[in-house]
mmCIF file of C-alpha atoms in Angstrom:
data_model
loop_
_atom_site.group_PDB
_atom_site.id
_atom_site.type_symbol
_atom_site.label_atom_id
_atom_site.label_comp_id
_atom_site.label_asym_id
_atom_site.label_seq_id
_atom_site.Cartn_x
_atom_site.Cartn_y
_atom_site.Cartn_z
ATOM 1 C CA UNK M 3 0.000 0.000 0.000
ATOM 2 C CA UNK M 4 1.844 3.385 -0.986
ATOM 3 C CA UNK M 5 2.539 6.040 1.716
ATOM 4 C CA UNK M 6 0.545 8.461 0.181
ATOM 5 C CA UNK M 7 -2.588 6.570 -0.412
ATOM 6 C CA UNK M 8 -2.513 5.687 3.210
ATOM 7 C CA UNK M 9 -2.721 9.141 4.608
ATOM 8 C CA UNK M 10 -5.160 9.958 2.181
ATOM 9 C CA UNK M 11 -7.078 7.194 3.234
ATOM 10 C CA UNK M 12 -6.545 8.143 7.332
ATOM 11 C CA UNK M 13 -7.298 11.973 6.369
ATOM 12 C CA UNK M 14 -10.747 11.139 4.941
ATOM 13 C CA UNK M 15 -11.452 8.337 7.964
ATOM 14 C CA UNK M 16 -10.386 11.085 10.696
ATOM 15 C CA UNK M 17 -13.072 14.088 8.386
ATOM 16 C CA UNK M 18 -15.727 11.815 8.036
ATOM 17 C CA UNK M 19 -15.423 10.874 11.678
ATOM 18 C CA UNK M 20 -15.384 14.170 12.721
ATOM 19 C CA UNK M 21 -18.565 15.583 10.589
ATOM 20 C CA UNK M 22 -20.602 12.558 11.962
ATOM 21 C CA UNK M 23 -20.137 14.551 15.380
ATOM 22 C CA UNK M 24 -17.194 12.027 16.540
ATOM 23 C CA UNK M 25 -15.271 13.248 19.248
ATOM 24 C CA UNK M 26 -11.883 15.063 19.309
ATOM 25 C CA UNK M 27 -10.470 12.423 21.696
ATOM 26 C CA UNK M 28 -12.175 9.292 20.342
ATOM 27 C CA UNK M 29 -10.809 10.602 16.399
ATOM 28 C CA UNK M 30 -7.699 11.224 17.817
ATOM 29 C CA UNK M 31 -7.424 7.858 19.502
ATOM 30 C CA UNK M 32 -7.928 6.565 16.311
ATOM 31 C CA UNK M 33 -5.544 7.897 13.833
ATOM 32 C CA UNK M 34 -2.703 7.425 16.912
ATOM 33 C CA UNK M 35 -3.742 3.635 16.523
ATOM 34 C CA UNK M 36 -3.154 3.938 12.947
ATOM 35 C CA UNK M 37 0.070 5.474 13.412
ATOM 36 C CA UNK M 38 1.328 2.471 15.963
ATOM 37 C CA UNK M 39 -0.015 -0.063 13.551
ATOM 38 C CA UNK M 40 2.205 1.622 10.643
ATOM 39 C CA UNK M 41 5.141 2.596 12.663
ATOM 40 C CA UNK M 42 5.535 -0.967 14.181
ATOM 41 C CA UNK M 43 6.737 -2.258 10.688
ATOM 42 C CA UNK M 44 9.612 -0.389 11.401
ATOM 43 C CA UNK M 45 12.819 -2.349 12.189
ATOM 44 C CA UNK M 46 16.316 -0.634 12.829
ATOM 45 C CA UNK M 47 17.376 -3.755 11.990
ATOM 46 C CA UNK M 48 15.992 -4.336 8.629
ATOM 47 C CA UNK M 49 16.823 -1.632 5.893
ATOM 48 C CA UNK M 50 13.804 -2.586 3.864
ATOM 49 C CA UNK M 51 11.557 -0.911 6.648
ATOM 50 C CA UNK M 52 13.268 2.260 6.657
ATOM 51 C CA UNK M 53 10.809 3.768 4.093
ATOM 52 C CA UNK M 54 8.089 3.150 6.714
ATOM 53 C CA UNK M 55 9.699 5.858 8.866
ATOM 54 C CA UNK M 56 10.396 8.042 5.690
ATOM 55 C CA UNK M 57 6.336 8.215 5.037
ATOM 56 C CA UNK M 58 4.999 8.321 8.120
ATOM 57 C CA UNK M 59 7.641 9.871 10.631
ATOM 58 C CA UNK M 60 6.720 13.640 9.610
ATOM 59 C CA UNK M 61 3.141 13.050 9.534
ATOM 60 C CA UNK M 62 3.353 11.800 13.354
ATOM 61 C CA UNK M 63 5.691 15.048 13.966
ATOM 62 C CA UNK M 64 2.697 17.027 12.740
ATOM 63 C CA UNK M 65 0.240 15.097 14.891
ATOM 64 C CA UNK M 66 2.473 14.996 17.856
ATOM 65 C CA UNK M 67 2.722 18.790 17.782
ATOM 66 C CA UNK M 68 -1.415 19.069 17.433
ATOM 67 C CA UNK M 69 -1.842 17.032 20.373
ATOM 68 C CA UNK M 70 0.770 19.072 22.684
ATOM 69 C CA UNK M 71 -1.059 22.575 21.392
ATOM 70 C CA UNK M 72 -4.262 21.478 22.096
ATOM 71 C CA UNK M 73 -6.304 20.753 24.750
ATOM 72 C CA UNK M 74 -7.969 17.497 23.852
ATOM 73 C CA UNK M 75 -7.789 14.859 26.859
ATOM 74 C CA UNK M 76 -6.539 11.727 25.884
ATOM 75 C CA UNK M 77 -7.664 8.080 27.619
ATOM 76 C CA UNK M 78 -4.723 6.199 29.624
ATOM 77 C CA UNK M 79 -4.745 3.639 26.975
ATOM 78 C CA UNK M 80 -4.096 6.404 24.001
ATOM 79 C CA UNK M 81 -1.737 8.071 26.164
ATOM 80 C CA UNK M 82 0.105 4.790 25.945
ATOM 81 C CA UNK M 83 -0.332 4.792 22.343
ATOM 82 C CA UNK M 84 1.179 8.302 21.846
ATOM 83 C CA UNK M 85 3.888 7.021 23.858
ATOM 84 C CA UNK M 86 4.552 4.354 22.086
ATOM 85 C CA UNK M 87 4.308 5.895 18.630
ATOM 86 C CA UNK M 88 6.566 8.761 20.093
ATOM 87 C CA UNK M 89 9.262 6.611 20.861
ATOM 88 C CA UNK M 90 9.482 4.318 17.925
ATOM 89 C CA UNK M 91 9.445 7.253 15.622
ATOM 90 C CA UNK M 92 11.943 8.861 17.655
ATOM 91 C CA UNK M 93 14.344 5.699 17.129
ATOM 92 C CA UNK M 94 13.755 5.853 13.640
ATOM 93 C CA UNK M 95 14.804 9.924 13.355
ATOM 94 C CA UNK M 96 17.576 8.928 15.585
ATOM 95 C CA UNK M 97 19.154 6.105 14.068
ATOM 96 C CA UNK M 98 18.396 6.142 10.798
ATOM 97 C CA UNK M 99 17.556 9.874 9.820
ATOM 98 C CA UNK M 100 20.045 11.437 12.128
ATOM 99 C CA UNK M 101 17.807 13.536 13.154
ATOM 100 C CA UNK M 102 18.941 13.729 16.745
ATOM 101 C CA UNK M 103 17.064 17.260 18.607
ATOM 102 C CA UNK M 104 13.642 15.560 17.163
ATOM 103 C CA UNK M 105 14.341 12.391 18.068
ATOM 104 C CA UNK M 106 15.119 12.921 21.768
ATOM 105 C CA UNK M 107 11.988 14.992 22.080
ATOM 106 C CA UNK M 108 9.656 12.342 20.863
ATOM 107 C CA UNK M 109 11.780 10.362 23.437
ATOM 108 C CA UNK M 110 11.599 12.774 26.062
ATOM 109 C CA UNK M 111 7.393 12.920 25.487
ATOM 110 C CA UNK M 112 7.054 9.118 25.273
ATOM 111 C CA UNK M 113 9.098 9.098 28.990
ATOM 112 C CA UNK M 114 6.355 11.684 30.430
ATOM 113 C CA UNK M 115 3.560 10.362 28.810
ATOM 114 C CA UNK M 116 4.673 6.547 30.507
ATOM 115 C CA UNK M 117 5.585 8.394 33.635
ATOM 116 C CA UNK M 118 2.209 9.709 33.924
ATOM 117 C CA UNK M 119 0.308 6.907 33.287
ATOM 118 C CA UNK M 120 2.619 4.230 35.158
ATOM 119 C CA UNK M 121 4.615 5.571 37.375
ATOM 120 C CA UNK M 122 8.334 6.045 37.451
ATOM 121 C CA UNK M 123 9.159 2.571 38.620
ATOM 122 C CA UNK M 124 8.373 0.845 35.272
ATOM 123 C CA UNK M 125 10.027 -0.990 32.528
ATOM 124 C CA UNK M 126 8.679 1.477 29.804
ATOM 125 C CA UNK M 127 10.234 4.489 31.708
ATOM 126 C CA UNK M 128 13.042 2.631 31.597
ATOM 127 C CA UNK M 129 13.021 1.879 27.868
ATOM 128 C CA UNK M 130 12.548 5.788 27.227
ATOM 129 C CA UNK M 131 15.271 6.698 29.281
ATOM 130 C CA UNK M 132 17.579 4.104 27.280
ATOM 131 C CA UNK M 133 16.862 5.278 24.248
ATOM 132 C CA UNK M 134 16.936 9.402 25.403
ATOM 133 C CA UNK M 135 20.377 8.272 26.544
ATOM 134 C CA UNK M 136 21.475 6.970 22.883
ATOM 135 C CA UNK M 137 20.365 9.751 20.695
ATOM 136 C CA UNK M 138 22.673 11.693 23.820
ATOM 137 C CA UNK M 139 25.707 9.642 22.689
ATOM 138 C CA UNK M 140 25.184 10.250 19.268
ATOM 139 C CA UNK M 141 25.601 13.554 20.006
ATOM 140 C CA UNK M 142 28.510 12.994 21.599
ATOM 141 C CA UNK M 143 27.010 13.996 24.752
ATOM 142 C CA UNK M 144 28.195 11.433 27.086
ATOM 143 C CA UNK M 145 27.475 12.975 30.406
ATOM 144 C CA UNK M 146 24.136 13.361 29.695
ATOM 145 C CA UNK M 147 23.842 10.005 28.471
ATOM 146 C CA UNK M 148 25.190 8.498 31.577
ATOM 147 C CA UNK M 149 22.478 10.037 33.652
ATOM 148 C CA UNK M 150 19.559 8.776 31.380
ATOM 149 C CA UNK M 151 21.584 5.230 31.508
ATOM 150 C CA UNK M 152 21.840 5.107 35.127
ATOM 151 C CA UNK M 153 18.456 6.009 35.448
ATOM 152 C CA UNK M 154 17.344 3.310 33.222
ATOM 153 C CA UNK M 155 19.735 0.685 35.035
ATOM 154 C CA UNK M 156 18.170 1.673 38.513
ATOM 155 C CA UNK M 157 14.761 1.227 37.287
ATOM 156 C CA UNK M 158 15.900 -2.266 35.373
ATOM 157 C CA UNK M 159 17.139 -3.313 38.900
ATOM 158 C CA UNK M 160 14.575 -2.638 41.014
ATOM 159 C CA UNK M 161 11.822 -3.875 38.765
ATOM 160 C CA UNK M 162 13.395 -7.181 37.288
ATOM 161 C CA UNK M 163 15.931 -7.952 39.796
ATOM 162 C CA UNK M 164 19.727 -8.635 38.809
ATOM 163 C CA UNK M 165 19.722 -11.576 36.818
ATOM 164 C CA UNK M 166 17.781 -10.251 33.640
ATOM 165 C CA UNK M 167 19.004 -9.570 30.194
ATOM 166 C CA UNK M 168 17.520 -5.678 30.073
ATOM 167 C CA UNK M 169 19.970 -5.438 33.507
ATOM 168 C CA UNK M 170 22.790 -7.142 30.995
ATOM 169 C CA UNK M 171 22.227 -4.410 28.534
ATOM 170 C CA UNK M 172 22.348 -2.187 30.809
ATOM 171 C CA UNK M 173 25.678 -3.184 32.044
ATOM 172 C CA UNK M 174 27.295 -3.051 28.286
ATOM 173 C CA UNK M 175 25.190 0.718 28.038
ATOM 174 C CA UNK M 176 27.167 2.052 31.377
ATOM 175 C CA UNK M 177 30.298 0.641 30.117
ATOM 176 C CA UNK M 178 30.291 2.380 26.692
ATOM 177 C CA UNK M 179 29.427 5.415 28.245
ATOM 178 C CA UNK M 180 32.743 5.197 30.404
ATOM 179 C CA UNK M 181 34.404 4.012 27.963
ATOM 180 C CA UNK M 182 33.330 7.076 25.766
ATOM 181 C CA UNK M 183 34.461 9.491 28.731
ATOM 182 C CA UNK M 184 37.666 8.004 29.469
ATOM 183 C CA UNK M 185 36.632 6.176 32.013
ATOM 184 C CA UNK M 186 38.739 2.850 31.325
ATOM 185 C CA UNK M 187 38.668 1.197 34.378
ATOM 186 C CA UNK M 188 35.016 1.501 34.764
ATOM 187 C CA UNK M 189 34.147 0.738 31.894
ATOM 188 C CA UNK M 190 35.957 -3.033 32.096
ATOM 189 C CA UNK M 191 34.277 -3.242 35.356
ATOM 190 C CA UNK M 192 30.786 -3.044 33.284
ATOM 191 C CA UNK M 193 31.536 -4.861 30.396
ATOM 192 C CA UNK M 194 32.598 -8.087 32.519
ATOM 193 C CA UNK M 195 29.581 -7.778 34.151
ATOM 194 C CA UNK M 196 27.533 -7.653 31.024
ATOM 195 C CA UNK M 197 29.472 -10.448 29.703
ATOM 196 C CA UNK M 198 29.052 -12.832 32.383
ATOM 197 C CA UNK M 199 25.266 -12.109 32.635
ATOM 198 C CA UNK M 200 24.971 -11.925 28.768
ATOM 199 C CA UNK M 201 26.483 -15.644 28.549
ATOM 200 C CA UNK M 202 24.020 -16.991 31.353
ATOM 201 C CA UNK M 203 21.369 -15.499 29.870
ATOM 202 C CA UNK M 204 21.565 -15.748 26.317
ATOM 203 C CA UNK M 205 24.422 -18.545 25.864
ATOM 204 C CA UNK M 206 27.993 -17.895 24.369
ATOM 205 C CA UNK M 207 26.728 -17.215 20.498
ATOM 206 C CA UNK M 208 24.614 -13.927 21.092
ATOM 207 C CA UNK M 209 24.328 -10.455 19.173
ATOM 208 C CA UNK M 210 24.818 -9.164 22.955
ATOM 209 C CA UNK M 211 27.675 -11.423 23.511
ATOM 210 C CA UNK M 212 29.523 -10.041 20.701
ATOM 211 C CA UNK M 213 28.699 -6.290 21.988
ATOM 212 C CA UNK M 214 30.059 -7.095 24.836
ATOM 213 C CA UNK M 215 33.401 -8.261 22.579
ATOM 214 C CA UNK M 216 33.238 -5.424 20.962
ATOM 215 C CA UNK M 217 32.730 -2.668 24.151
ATOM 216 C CA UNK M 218 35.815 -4.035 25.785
ATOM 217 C CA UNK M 219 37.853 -4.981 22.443
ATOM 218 C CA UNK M 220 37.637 -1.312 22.158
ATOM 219 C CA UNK M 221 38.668 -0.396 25.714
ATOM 220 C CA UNK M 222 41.804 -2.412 24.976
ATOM 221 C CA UNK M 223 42.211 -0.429 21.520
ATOM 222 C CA UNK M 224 42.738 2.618 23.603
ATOM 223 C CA UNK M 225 45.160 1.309 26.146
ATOM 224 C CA UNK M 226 47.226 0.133 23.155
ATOM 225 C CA UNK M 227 46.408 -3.508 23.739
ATOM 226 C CA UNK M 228 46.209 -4.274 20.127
ATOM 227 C CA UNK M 229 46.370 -8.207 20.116
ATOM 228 C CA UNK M 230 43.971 -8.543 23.049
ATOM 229 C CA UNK M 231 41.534 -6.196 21.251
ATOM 230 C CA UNK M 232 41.395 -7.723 17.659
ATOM 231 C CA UNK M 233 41.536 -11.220 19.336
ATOM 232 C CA UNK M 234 37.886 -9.839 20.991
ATOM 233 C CA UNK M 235 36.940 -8.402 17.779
ATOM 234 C CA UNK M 236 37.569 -11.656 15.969
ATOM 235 C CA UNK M 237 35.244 -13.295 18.293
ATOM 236 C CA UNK M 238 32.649 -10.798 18.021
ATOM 237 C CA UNK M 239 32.588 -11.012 14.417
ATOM 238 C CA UNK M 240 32.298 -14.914 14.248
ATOM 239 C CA UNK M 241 29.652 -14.826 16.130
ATOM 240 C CA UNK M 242 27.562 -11.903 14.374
ATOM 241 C CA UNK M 243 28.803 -13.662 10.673
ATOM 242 C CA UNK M 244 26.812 -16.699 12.410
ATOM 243 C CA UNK M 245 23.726 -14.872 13.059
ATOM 244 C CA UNK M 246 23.514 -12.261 10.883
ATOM 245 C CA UNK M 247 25.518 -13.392 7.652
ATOM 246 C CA UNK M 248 28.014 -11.348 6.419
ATOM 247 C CA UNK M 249 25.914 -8.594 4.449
ATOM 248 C CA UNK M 250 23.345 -7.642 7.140
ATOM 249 C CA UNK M 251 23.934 -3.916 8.108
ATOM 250 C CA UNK M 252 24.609 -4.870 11.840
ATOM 251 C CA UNK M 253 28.452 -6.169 10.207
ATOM 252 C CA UNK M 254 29.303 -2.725 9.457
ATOM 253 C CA UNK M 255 30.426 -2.003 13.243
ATOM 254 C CA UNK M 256 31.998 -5.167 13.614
ATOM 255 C CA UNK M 257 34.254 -4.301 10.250
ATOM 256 C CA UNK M 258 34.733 -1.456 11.363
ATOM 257 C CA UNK M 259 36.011 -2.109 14.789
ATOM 258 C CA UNK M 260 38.289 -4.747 12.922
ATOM 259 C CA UNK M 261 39.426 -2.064 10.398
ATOM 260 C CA UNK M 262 40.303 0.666 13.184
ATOM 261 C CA UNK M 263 42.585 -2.569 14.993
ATOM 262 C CA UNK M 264 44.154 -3.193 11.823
ATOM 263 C CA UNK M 265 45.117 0.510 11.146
ATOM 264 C CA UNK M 266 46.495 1.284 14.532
ATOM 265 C CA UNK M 267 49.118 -1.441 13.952
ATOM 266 C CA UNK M 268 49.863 -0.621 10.308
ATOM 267 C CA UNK M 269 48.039 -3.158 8.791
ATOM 268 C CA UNK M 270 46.417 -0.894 6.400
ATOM 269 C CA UNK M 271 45.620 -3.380 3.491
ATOM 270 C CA UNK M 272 43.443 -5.321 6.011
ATOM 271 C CA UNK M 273 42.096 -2.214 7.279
ATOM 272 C CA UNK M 274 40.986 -0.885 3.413
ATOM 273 C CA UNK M 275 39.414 -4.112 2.924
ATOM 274 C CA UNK M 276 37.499 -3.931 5.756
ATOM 275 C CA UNK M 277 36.313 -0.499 5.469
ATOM 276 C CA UNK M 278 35.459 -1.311 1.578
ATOM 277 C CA UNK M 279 33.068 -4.142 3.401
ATOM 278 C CA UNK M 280 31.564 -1.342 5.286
ATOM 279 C CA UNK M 281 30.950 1.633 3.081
ATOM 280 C CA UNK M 282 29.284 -1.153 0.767
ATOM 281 C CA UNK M 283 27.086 -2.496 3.600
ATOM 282 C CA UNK M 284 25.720 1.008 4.912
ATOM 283 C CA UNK M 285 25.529 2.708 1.310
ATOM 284 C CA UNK M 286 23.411 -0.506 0.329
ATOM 285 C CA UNK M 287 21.587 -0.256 3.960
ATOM 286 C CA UNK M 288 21.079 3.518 4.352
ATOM 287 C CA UNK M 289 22.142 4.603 0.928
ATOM 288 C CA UNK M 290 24.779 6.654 -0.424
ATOM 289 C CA UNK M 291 24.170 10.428 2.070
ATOM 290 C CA UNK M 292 23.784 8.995 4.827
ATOM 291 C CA UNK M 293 26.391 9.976 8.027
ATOM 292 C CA UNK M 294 27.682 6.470 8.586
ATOM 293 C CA UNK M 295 28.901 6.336 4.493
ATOM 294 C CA UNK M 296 30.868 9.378 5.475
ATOM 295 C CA UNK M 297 32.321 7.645 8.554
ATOM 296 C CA UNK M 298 33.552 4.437 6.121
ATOM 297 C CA UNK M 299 35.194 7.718 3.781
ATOM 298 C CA UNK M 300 36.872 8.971 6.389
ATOM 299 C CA UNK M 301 38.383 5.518 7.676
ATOM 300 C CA UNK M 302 39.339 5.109 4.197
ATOM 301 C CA UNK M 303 41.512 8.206 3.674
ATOM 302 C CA UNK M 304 43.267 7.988 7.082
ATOM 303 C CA UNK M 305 44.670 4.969 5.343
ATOM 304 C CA UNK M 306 45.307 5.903 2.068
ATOM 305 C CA UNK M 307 46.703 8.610 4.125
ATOM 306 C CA UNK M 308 49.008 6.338 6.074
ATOM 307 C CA UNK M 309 49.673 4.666 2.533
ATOM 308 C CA UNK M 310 50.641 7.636 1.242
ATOM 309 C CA UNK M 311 48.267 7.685 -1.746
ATOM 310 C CA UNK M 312 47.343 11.357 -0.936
ATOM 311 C CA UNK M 313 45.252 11.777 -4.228
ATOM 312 C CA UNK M 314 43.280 9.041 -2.924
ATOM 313 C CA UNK M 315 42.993 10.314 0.532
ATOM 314 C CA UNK M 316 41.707 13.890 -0.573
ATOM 315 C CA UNK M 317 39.008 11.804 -2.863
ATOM 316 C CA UNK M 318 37.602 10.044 -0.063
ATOM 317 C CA UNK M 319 37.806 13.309 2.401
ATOM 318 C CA UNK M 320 35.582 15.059 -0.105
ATOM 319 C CA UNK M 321 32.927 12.535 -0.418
ATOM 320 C CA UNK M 322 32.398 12.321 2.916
ATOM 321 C CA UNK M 323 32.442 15.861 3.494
ATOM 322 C CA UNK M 324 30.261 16.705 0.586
ATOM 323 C CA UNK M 325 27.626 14.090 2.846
ATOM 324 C CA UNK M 326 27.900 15.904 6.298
ATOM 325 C CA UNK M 327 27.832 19.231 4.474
ATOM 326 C CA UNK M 328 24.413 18.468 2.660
#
């Protein structure tokens, strides 16, 4: 069904509604349902969604906004709908449009809507607070990020007690977050504890195994401890190559982690080959202007840098600035 039809098709559902002496509340209700059902086939995970949040994302911006000018009351349960329509549009401007002030408002609003209606002490508050805490770290606002985290691991704690996987993921958040402020020590503290937890719970060949592979493989990287850190990287990537397959756009981090290990100790060739496996995953994920193509550029030229092809370098510098300049 194309995007446009759709609306059209919602647009004349929520007029005829209205001129048959529907309520405001009840028609709004209505078209937020919509919304969830069309925003849930969304998947970060799966590139062939993405054009869901392409259609659909500014048309929920421009009901979002309606409902915070009006006055309309909303039920609990379409309070819970906003929420949740707030927050899974908000990962979609976040992590795949990069559109990071917009996406940590719909964040922020799906954590006061839930707040209201639940209560603080509730998985869903925690959820909101998670994901407020990543667009933060795409910002490269890492203090502010470690305050939504904790927030979110306090809640995680108190509600499902220390053994579950959300507390796991929580442990792997914390640690990136140190890890991102310099924080070494604490951040190894974390990511052992999200490993050990992450192996109980999900067995030795999970996606959140591997992150935790990756978080302290990169802690290592840092400290200079080259060997120990592509030795973790190796195991993170055979175990996302097992789950994923080697084209899904998830592999993109784990070359790249590979490829920054590689340069560091002058292995550039492996490092260029590895970055090649990236820019073709993400430009064939998120397509060819997209910020993460410009990150595989820039990885490129440091080597052809290091190479000294400088012709080649400058070529790759310019692509990717010509995609964080648009």
């Amino acid at each position: 069904e194309g995007g446009g039809l759709s609306m059209h098709a919602m647009t004349q559902e929520v007029v005829r509604d209205l001129l048959m002496g529907g309520s405001k509340a009840t028609v709004l209700g209505e078209v937020l349902a919509a919304f969830h059902v069309k925003m849930a086939k969304f998947d970060v995970d799966l590139p062939g969604t993405y054009d869901v949040g392409r259609v659909y994302a500014p048309h929920v911006k421009a009901a979002v906004r309606h409902i915070k000018q009006g006055e309309t009351q909303l039920s609990a349960e379409d309070d819970l709908l906003l929420a949740n329509v707030c927050k899974t549009t908000g990962v979609f401007l976040g992590r795949v449009a990069c559109s990071f002030r917009e996406a940590l408002e719909l964040h922020m609003q799906s954590r006061d809507i839930r707040v209201k209606v639940l209560g603080e002490d509730h998985t869903f508050v925690a959820t909101a607070y998670h994901h407020m805490a990543i667009v933060c770290c795409s910002q490269g606002k890492h203090d502010e990020a470690l305050e939504h985290f904790l927030k979110s691991f306090a809640i995680n704690i108190k509600v499902l007690g220390p053994h579950h996987e959300d507390v796991a993921a929580s442990y792997n958040n914390l640690a990136n977050v140190y890890e991102s402020l310099g924080k070494y020590d604490e951040g190894l503290k974390f990511f052992e504890k999200g490993l050990d937890l992450n192996i109980k719970v999900h067995g030795p060949d999970h996606p959140h195994v591997a992150a935790s592979y990756d978080g302290t493989a990169e802690v290592y990287s840092k400290q200079g401890k080259y060997e120990d850190a592509l030795k973790l990287r190796q195991m993170s990537l055979a175990i996302n190559v097992k789950v994923h397959g080697p084209e899904h756009p998830s592999m993109s981090c784990s070359y790249d982690g590979m490829a920054v290990v590689y340069r560091k100790q002058g292995k550039f060739h492996e490092a260029l080959e590895l970055y090649q496996k990236c820019l073709d995953i993400d430009i064939k994920a998120m397509g060819k202007d997209h910020p993460y193509v410009a990150d595989s550029y820039d990885g490129m030229a440091e080597v052809y840098e290091a190479l000294g092809k400088l012709e080649e370098a400058r070529e790759m510098q310019q692509k990717s600035a010509a995609i964080r300049s648009a």
